[in-house]
Amino acid sequence: MIAFPSLTTTAPVVDFFHDVVCGWCFVLAPRLQQVSAELGIQVRHRSFVLQDSREQMIEVFGSMPRAKAIILRHWADCAAHDDSARIDIDGMRAQDFEYPSGWLGALACQTAGMLGGNDAHGAMFDAVQWSHLHQHRNIGDAEVLLDIAEHLGHRRGVFADRMRSDEVRQRVQADRAEAAALGIRSIPTVITGNGLRLQTLPLPQLRQALAPLVVA
């Protein structure tokens, strides 16, 4: 059994299942951060990898060029709903690397969580998403992820060793297994303590949906 770090809080907890390559997660994350801070809710970060390898990308999309073309069309939809102009579609389109799966990014997020707890997991997730969707860097390259981790204050060698460990892979798979058991099929998905399931909502609707979790 995987022992996840406990949350040292009596605040209501919501589980945020996300993938580092997911544009809709990028749109939702800052809204969720804002509302959770306003209401005193703890967000627990969980990994949900849509495709975990190049082979799965090809199986789903037909080819790697087609994967990138289709996903960038999804990016356009996400950009139209983002609260600020953060998603650089043209920048990613101009890059010559294949569109990455979210597997290595999930390993990096879980590594940060092992080393620094849930908040460190969230910080890594945000930084990897920023690097991917705004800076159009190749987050399928482990060295890019280690650069991000080092920028966040992690010791590069320690982080690299932990990221390669079986325990980190098991943590990613445990989150995926829990998502499957919960019947989660798409992301982002936020699950609340009262069983409510939310996806990408505008800020006012998200606030309205989460407010009942807080006891006056």
PDB file of C-alpha atoms in Angstrom:
ATOM      1  CA  MET A   1       0.000   0.000   0.000  1.00  0.00           C
ATOM      2  CA  ILE A   2       1.268   3.487  -0.875  1.00  0.00           C
ATOM      3  CA  ALA A   3       1.479   5.852   2.106  1.00  0.00           C
ATOM      4  CA  PHE A   4       0.643   9.326   0.829  1.00  0.00           C
ATOM      5  CA  PRO A   5       1.653  12.400   2.847  1.00  0.00           C
ATOM      6  CA  SER A   6      -1.239  13.447   5.075  1.00  0.00           C
ATOM      7  CA  LEU A   7      -2.627  16.942   4.899  1.00  0.00           C
ATOM      8  CA  THR A   8      -2.034  18.777   8.170  1.00  0.00           C
ATOM      9  CA  THR A   9      -5.260  20.754   8.065  1.00  0.00           C
ATOM     10  CA  THR A  10      -8.787  20.660   9.423  1.00  0.00           C
ATOM     11  CA  ALA A  11     -10.013  22.559   6.377  1.00  0.00           C
ATOM     12  CA  PRO A  12     -12.321  20.899   3.856  1.00  0.00           C
ATOM     13  CA  VAL A  13     -10.324  18.953   1.259  1.00  0.00           C
ATOM     14  CA  VAL A  14     -10.989  18.609  -2.463  1.00  0.00           C
ATOM     15  CA  ASP A  15      -9.088  16.245  -4.758  1.00  0.00           C
ATOM     16  CA  PHE A  16      -7.797  17.803  -7.980  1.00  0.00           C
ATOM     17  CA  PHE A  17      -7.044  15.143 -10.616  1.00  0.00           C
ATOM     18  CA  HIS A  18      -4.904  16.668 -13.352  1.00  0.00           C
ATOM     19  CA  ASP A  19      -2.383  16.077 -16.139  1.00  0.00           C
ATOM     20  CA  VAL A  20       0.508  18.459 -16.818  1.00  0.00           C
ATOM     21  CA  VAL A  21      -0.289  18.543 -20.563  1.00  0.00           C
ATOM     22  CA  CYS A  22      -3.982  19.376 -20.045  1.00  0.00           C
ATOM     23  CA  GLY A  23      -4.970  22.845 -21.225  1.00  0.00           C
ATOM     24  CA  TRP A  24      -8.257  22.808 -19.329  1.00  0.00           C
ATOM     25  CA  CYS A  25      -6.317  22.036 -16.118  1.00  0.00           C
ATOM     26  CA  PHE A  26      -4.194  25.117 -16.855  1.00  0.00           C
ATOM     27  CA  VAL A  27      -7.363  27.207 -17.156  1.00  0.00           C
ATOM     28  CA  LEU A  28      -8.904  25.842 -13.965  1.00  0.00           C
ATOM     29  CA  ALA A  29      -5.867  25.736 -11.667  1.00  0.00           C
ATOM     30  CA  PRO A  30      -5.545  29.471 -10.868  1.00  0.00           C
ATOM     31  CA  ARG A  31      -9.287  29.753 -10.312  1.00  0.00           C
ATOM     32  CA  LEU A  32      -9.195  26.796  -7.937  1.00  0.00           C
ATOM     33  CA  GLN A  33      -6.233  28.329  -6.117  1.00  0.00           C
ATOM     34  CA  GLN A  34      -8.071  31.628  -5.713  1.00  0.00           C
ATOM     35  CA  VAL A  35     -11.341  30.125  -4.501  1.00  0.00           C
ATOM     36  CA  SER A  36      -9.662  27.634  -2.162  1.00  0.00           C
ATOM     37  CA  ALA A  37      -7.665  30.482  -0.581  1.00  0.00           C
ATOM     38  CA  GLU A  38     -10.798  32.609  -0.195  1.00  0.00           C
ATOM     39  CA  LEU A  39     -12.822  29.811   1.395  1.00  0.00           C
ATOM     40  CA  GLY A  40     -10.107  28.051   3.371  1.00  0.00           C
ATOM     41  CA  ILE A  41     -10.224  24.821   1.359  1.00  0.00           C
ATOM     42  CA  GLN A  42      -7.246  22.495   0.932  1.00  0.00           C
ATOM     43  CA  VAL A  43      -6.582  21.247  -2.605  1.00  0.00           C
ATOM     44  CA  ARG A  44      -5.030  17.772  -2.733  1.00  0.00           C
ATOM     45  CA  HIS A  45      -3.134  17.177  -5.971  1.00  0.00           C
ATOM     46  CA  ARG A  46      -3.592  13.874  -7.783  1.00  0.00           C
ATOM     47  CA  SER A  47      -1.974  12.592 -10.993  1.00  0.00           C
ATOM     48  CA  PHE A  48      -4.124  11.573 -13.948  1.00  0.00           C
ATOM     49  CA  VAL A  49      -2.074  10.801 -17.062  1.00  0.00           C
ATOM     50  CA  LEU A  50      -4.118  10.771 -20.262  1.00  0.00           C
ATOM     51  CA  GLN A  51      -1.446   8.985 -22.329  1.00  0.00           C
ATOM     52  CA  ASP A  52       1.707   7.682 -20.713  1.00  0.00           C
ATOM     53  CA  SER A  53       3.879   6.951 -23.747  1.00  0.00           C
ATOM     54  CA  ARG A  54       4.561   7.784 -27.368  1.00  0.00           C
ATOM     55  CA  GLU A  55       2.916   4.494 -28.302  1.00  0.00           C
ATOM     56  CA  GLN A  56      -0.300   5.471 -26.561  1.00  0.00           C
ATOM     57  CA  MET A  57      -0.230   8.868 -28.259  1.00  0.00           C
ATOM     58  CA  ILE A  58      -0.041   7.157 -31.649  1.00  0.00           C
ATOM     59  CA  GLU A  59      -2.764   4.688 -30.685  1.00  0.00           C
ATOM     60  CA  VAL A  60      -5.113   7.532 -29.732  1.00  0.00           C
ATOM     61  CA  PHE A  61      -4.283  10.061 -32.450  1.00  0.00           C
ATOM     62  CA  GLY A  62      -2.918   7.964 -35.325  1.00  0.00           C
ATOM     63  CA  SER A  63       0.510   9.608 -35.524  1.00  0.00           C
ATOM     64  CA  MET A  64       2.625  12.076 -33.591  1.00  0.00           C
ATOM     65  CA  PRO A  65       2.137  14.956 -36.078  1.00  0.00           C
ATOM     66  CA  ARG A  66      -1.599  14.363 -35.954  1.00  0.00           C
ATOM     67  CA  ALA A  67      -1.489  14.304 -32.140  1.00  0.00           C
ATOM     68  CA  LYS A  68       0.133  17.722 -32.061  1.00  0.00           C
ATOM     69  CA  ALA A  69      -2.284  19.190 -34.596  1.00  0.00           C
ATOM     70  CA  ILE A  70      -5.359  17.925 -32.755  1.00  0.00           C
ATOM     71  CA  ILE A  71      -4.106  18.922 -29.318  1.00  0.00           C
ATOM     72  CA  LEU A  72      -3.239  22.429 -30.466  1.00  0.00           C
ATOM     73  CA  ARG A  73      -6.802  22.798 -31.689  1.00  0.00           C
ATOM     74  CA  HIS A  74      -7.845  21.918 -28.147  1.00  0.00           C
ATOM     75  CA  TRP A  75      -5.398  24.554 -26.904  1.00  0.00           C
ATOM     76  CA  ALA A  76      -7.285  27.138 -28.961  1.00  0.00           C
ATOM     77  CA  ASP A  77     -10.509  26.237 -27.144  1.00  0.00           C
ATOM     78  CA  CYS A  78      -8.735  26.487 -23.808  1.00  0.00           C
ATOM     79  CA  ALA A  79      -7.197  29.851 -24.700  1.00  0.00           C
ATOM     80  CA  ALA A  80     -10.631  31.210 -25.549  1.00  0.00           C
ATOM     81  CA  HIS A  81     -11.787  30.436 -21.990  1.00  0.00           C
ATOM     82  CA  ASP A  82      -8.622  31.397 -20.107  1.00  0.00           C
ATOM     83  CA  ASP A  83      -8.761  34.444 -17.853  1.00  0.00           C
ATOM     84  CA  SER A  84      -5.561  35.876 -19.361  1.00  0.00           C
ATOM     85  CA  ALA A  85      -3.554  35.320 -22.523  1.00  0.00           C
ATOM     86  CA  ARG A  86      -1.176  32.659 -21.161  1.00  0.00           C
ATOM     87  CA  ILE A  87      -1.447  29.866 -23.740  1.00  0.00           C
ATOM     88  CA  ASP A  88       1.078  30.252 -26.582  1.00  0.00           C
ATOM     89  CA  ILE A  89      -0.289  28.102 -29.396  1.00  0.00           C
ATOM     90  CA  ASP A  90       1.939  29.530 -32.122  1.00  0.00           C
ATOM     91  CA  GLY A  91       5.000  29.094 -29.940  1.00  0.00           C
ATOM     92  CA  MET A  92       4.304  25.396 -29.454  1.00  0.00           C
ATOM     93  CA  ARG A  93       3.395  24.909 -33.103  1.00  0.00           C
ATOM     94  CA  ALA A  94       6.822  26.257 -34.087  1.00  0.00           C
ATOM     95  CA  GLN A  95       8.716  23.728 -31.962  1.00  0.00           C
ATOM     96  CA  ASP A  96      10.191  20.700 -33.731  1.00  0.00           C
ATOM     97  CA  PHE A  97       9.886  18.214 -30.835  1.00  0.00           C
ATOM     98  CA  GLU A  98       6.999  15.779 -30.662  1.00  0.00           C
ATOM     99  CA  TYR A  99       4.120  16.690 -28.426  1.00  0.00           C
ATOM    100  CA  PRO A 100       4.897  15.037 -25.073  1.00  0.00           C
ATOM    101  CA  SER A 101       2.793  12.716 -22.994  1.00  0.00           C
ATOM    102  CA  GLY A 102       2.213  13.668 -19.387  1.00  0.00           C
ATOM    103  CA  TRP A 103       4.053  10.696 -17.883  1.00  0.00           C
ATOM    104  CA  LEU A 104       7.381  12.311 -17.004  1.00  0.00           C
ATOM    105  CA  GLY A 105       5.609  15.413 -15.748  1.00  0.00           C
ATOM    106  CA  ALA A 106       3.502  13.274 -13.419  1.00  0.00           C
ATOM    107  CA  LEU A 107       6.650  11.609 -12.100  1.00  0.00           C
ATOM    108  CA  ALA A 108       8.146  15.045 -11.458  1.00  0.00           C
ATOM    109  CA  CYS A 109       5.042  16.219  -9.608  1.00  0.00           C
ATOM    110  CA  GLN A 110       4.936  13.117  -7.449  1.00  0.00           C
ATOM    111  CA  THR A 111       8.648  13.485  -6.733  1.00  0.00           C
ATOM    112  CA  ALA A 112       8.098  17.041  -5.557  1.00  0.00           C
ATOM    113  CA  GLY A 113       5.259  15.795  -3.381  1.00  0.00           C
ATOM    114  CA  MET A 114       7.444  13.120  -1.817  1.00  0.00           C
ATOM    115  CA  LEU A 115      10.168  15.652  -1.056  1.00  0.00           C
ATOM    116  CA  GLY A 116       8.045  18.593   0.008  1.00  0.00           C
ATOM    117  CA  GLY A 117       4.451  17.507   0.534  1.00  0.00           C
ATOM    118  CA  ASN A 118       1.220  18.378  -1.201  1.00  0.00           C
ATOM    119  CA  ASP A 119       2.022  22.069  -1.651  1.00  0.00           C
ATOM    120  CA  ALA A 120       5.291  21.166  -3.385  1.00  0.00           C
ATOM    121  CA  HIS A 121       3.355  18.824  -5.689  1.00  0.00           C
ATOM    122  CA  GLY A 122       1.059  21.718  -6.594  1.00  0.00           C
ATOM    123  CA  ALA A 123       3.930  24.131  -7.146  1.00  0.00           C
ATOM    124  CA  MET A 124       5.649  21.660  -9.468  1.00  0.00           C
ATOM    125  CA  PHE A 125       2.426  21.047 -11.363  1.00  0.00           C
ATOM    126  CA  ASP A 126       1.889  24.777 -11.897  1.00  0.00           C
ATOM    127  CA  ALA A 127       5.497  25.320 -12.966  1.00  0.00           C
ATOM    128  CA  VAL A 128       5.467  22.413 -15.424  1.00  0.00           C
ATOM    129  CA  GLN A 129       2.180  23.603 -16.928  1.00  0.00           C
ATOM    130  CA  TRP A 130       3.558  27.137 -17.296  1.00  0.00           C
ATOM    131  CA  SER A 131       6.667  25.776 -18.968  1.00  0.00           C
ATOM    132  CA  HIS A 132       4.560  23.648 -21.326  1.00  0.00           C
ATOM    133  CA  LEU A 133       1.628  25.872 -22.282  1.00  0.00           C
ATOM    134  CA  HIS A 134       3.186  29.322 -21.978  1.00  0.00           C
ATOM    135  CA  GLN A 135       6.899  28.822 -22.619  1.00  0.00           C
ATOM    136  CA  HIS A 136       6.401  25.904 -25.069  1.00  0.00           C
ATOM    137  CA  ARG A 137       9.279  23.921 -23.581  1.00  0.00           C
ATOM    138  CA  ASN A 138       9.615  20.175 -24.046  1.00  0.00           C
ATOM    139  CA  ILE A 139       8.385  18.720 -20.761  1.00  0.00           C
ATOM    140  CA  GLY A 140       8.862  15.264 -22.242  1.00  0.00           C
ATOM    141  CA  ASP A 141      12.594  15.863 -21.624  1.00  0.00           C
ATOM    142  CA  ALA A 142      13.667  14.901 -18.103  1.00  0.00           C
ATOM    143  CA  GLU A 143      16.382  17.579 -18.096  1.00  0.00           C
ATOM    144  CA  VAL A 144      13.757  20.283 -18.644  1.00  0.00           C
ATOM    145  CA  LEU A 145      11.807  18.939 -15.670  1.00  0.00           C
ATOM    146  CA  LEU A 146      14.950  18.884 -13.555  1.00  0.00           C
ATOM    147  CA  ASP A 147      15.619  22.507 -14.542  1.00  0.00           C
ATOM    148  CA  ILE A 148      12.137  23.385 -13.290  1.00  0.00           C
ATOM    149  CA  ALA A 149      12.629  21.437 -10.073  1.00  0.00           C
ATOM    150  CA  GLU A 150      15.958  23.128  -9.423  1.00  0.00           C
ATOM    151  CA  HIS A 151      14.379  26.540 -10.047  1.00  0.00           C
ATOM    152  CA  LEU A 152      11.800  25.690  -7.385  1.00  0.00           C
ATOM    153  CA  GLY A 153      14.588  24.989  -4.890  1.00  0.00           C
ATOM    154  CA  HIS A 154      14.977  21.213  -5.136  1.00  0.00           C
ATOM    155  CA  ARG A 155      18.460  19.690  -5.208  1.00  0.00           C
ATOM    156  CA  ARG A 156      18.855  18.464  -8.763  1.00  0.00           C
ATOM    157  CA  GLY A 157      20.665  15.202  -8.033  1.00  0.00           C
ATOM    158  CA  VAL A 158      18.337  14.217  -5.202  1.00  0.00           C
ATOM    159  CA  PHE A 159      15.301  15.049  -7.298  1.00  0.00           C
ATOM    160  CA  ALA A 160      16.628  13.112 -10.305  1.00  0.00           C
ATOM    161  CA  ASP A 161      17.312   9.998  -8.228  1.00  0.00           C
ATOM    162  CA  ARG A 162      13.890  10.085  -6.611  1.00  0.00           C
ATOM    163  CA  MET A 163      12.143  10.723  -9.927  1.00  0.00           C
ATOM    164  CA  ARG A 164      13.640   7.485 -11.292  1.00  0.00           C
ATOM    165  CA  SER A 165      12.500   5.440  -8.297  1.00  0.00           C
ATOM    166  CA  ASP A 166       9.893   2.698  -8.293  1.00  0.00           C
ATOM    167  CA  GLU A 167       8.096   4.435  -5.431  1.00  0.00           C
ATOM    168  CA  VAL A 168       7.370   7.501  -7.538  1.00  0.00           C
ATOM    169  CA  ARG A 169       6.059   5.388 -10.403  1.00  0.00           C
ATOM    170  CA  GLN A 170       3.875   3.506  -7.933  1.00  0.00           C
ATOM    171  CA  ARG A 171       2.439   6.784  -6.640  1.00  0.00           C
ATOM    172  CA  VAL A 172       1.472   7.874 -10.140  1.00  0.00           C
ATOM    173  CA  GLN A 173      -0.121   4.501 -10.801  1.00  0.00           C
ATOM    174  CA  ALA A 174      -1.920   4.544  -7.450  1.00  0.00           C
ATOM    175  CA  ASP A 175      -3.536   7.890  -8.327  1.00  0.00           C
ATOM    176  CA  ARG A 176      -4.498   6.527 -11.738  1.00  0.00           C
ATOM    177  CA  ALA A 177      -5.989   3.427 -10.157  1.00  0.00           C
ATOM    178  CA  GLU A 178      -8.000   5.520  -7.710  1.00  0.00           C
ATOM    179  CA  ALA A 179      -9.251   7.721 -10.554  1.00  0.00           C
ATOM    180  CA  ALA A 180     -10.369   4.588 -12.415  1.00  0.00           C
ATOM    181  CA  ALA A 181     -12.117   3.265  -9.315  1.00  0.00           C
ATOM    182  CA  LEU A 182     -13.930   6.596  -8.991  1.00  0.00           C
ATOM    183  CA  GLY A 183     -14.996   6.418 -12.624  1.00  0.00           C
ATOM    184  CA  ILE A 184     -13.044   9.516 -13.649  1.00  0.00           C
ATOM    185  CA  ARG A 185     -12.759   9.597 -17.423  1.00  0.00           C
ATOM    186  CA  SER A 186     -11.723  13.181 -18.168  1.00  0.00           C
ATOM    187  CA  ILE A 187      -9.765  15.970 -16.580  1.00  0.00           C
ATOM    188  CA  PRO A 188      -9.641  18.258 -14.844  1.00  0.00           C
ATOM    189  CA  THR A 189     -11.867  16.659 -12.253  1.00  0.00           C
ATOM    190  CA  VAL A 190     -12.282  18.119  -8.779  1.00  0.00           C
ATOM    191  CA  ILE A 191     -13.992  15.836  -6.270  1.00  0.00           C
ATOM    192  CA  THR A 192     -15.365  17.329  -3.076  1.00  0.00           C
ATOM    193  CA  GLY A 193     -16.056  15.719   0.266  1.00  0.00           C
ATOM    194  CA  ASN A 194     -19.795  15.740  -0.380  1.00  0.00           C
ATOM    195  CA  GLY A 195     -19.357  13.820  -3.648  1.00  0.00           C
ATOM    196  CA  LEU A 196     -19.693  16.751  -6.033  1.00  0.00           C
ATOM    197  CA  ARG A 197     -17.615  16.476  -9.212  1.00  0.00           C
ATOM    198  CA  LEU A 198     -16.500  19.634 -10.971  1.00  0.00           C
ATOM    199  CA  GLN A 199     -14.586  20.355 -14.145  1.00  0.00           C
ATOM    200  CA  THR A 200     -13.502  23.677 -15.644  1.00  0.00           C
ATOM    201  CA  LEU A 201     -15.948  26.317 -14.409  1.00  0.00           C
ATOM    202  CA  PRO A 202     -15.831  30.111 -14.572  1.00  0.00           C
ATOM    203  CA  LEU A 203     -14.645  31.687 -11.343  1.00  0.00           C
ATOM    204  CA  PRO A 204     -18.097  32.750  -9.984  1.00  0.00           C
ATOM    205  CA  GLN A 205     -19.620  29.316 -10.608  1.00  0.00           C
ATOM    206  CA  LEU A 206     -16.618  27.561  -9.060  1.00  0.00           C
ATOM    207  CA  ARG A 207     -16.907  29.730  -5.957  1.00  0.00           C
ATOM    208  CA  GLN A 208     -20.624  29.026  -5.723  1.00  0.00           C
ATOM    209  CA  ALA A 209     -20.080  25.273  -6.087  1.00  0.00           C
ATOM    210  CA  LEU A 210     -17.388  25.064  -3.394  1.00  0.00           C
ATOM    211  CA  ALA A 211     -18.856  27.495  -0.851  1.00  0.00           C
ATOM    212  CA  PRO A 212     -21.181  24.876   0.744  1.00  0.00           C
ATOM    213  CA  LEU A 213     -18.108  22.888   1.842  1.00  0.00           C
ATOM    214  CA  VAL A 214     -17.245  25.587   4.356  1.00  0.00           C
ATOM    215  CA  VAL A 215     -19.118  25.431   7.626  1.00  0.00           C
ATOM    216  CA  ALA A 216     -19.978  28.901   8.925  1.00  0.00           C
TER     217      ALA A 216
END
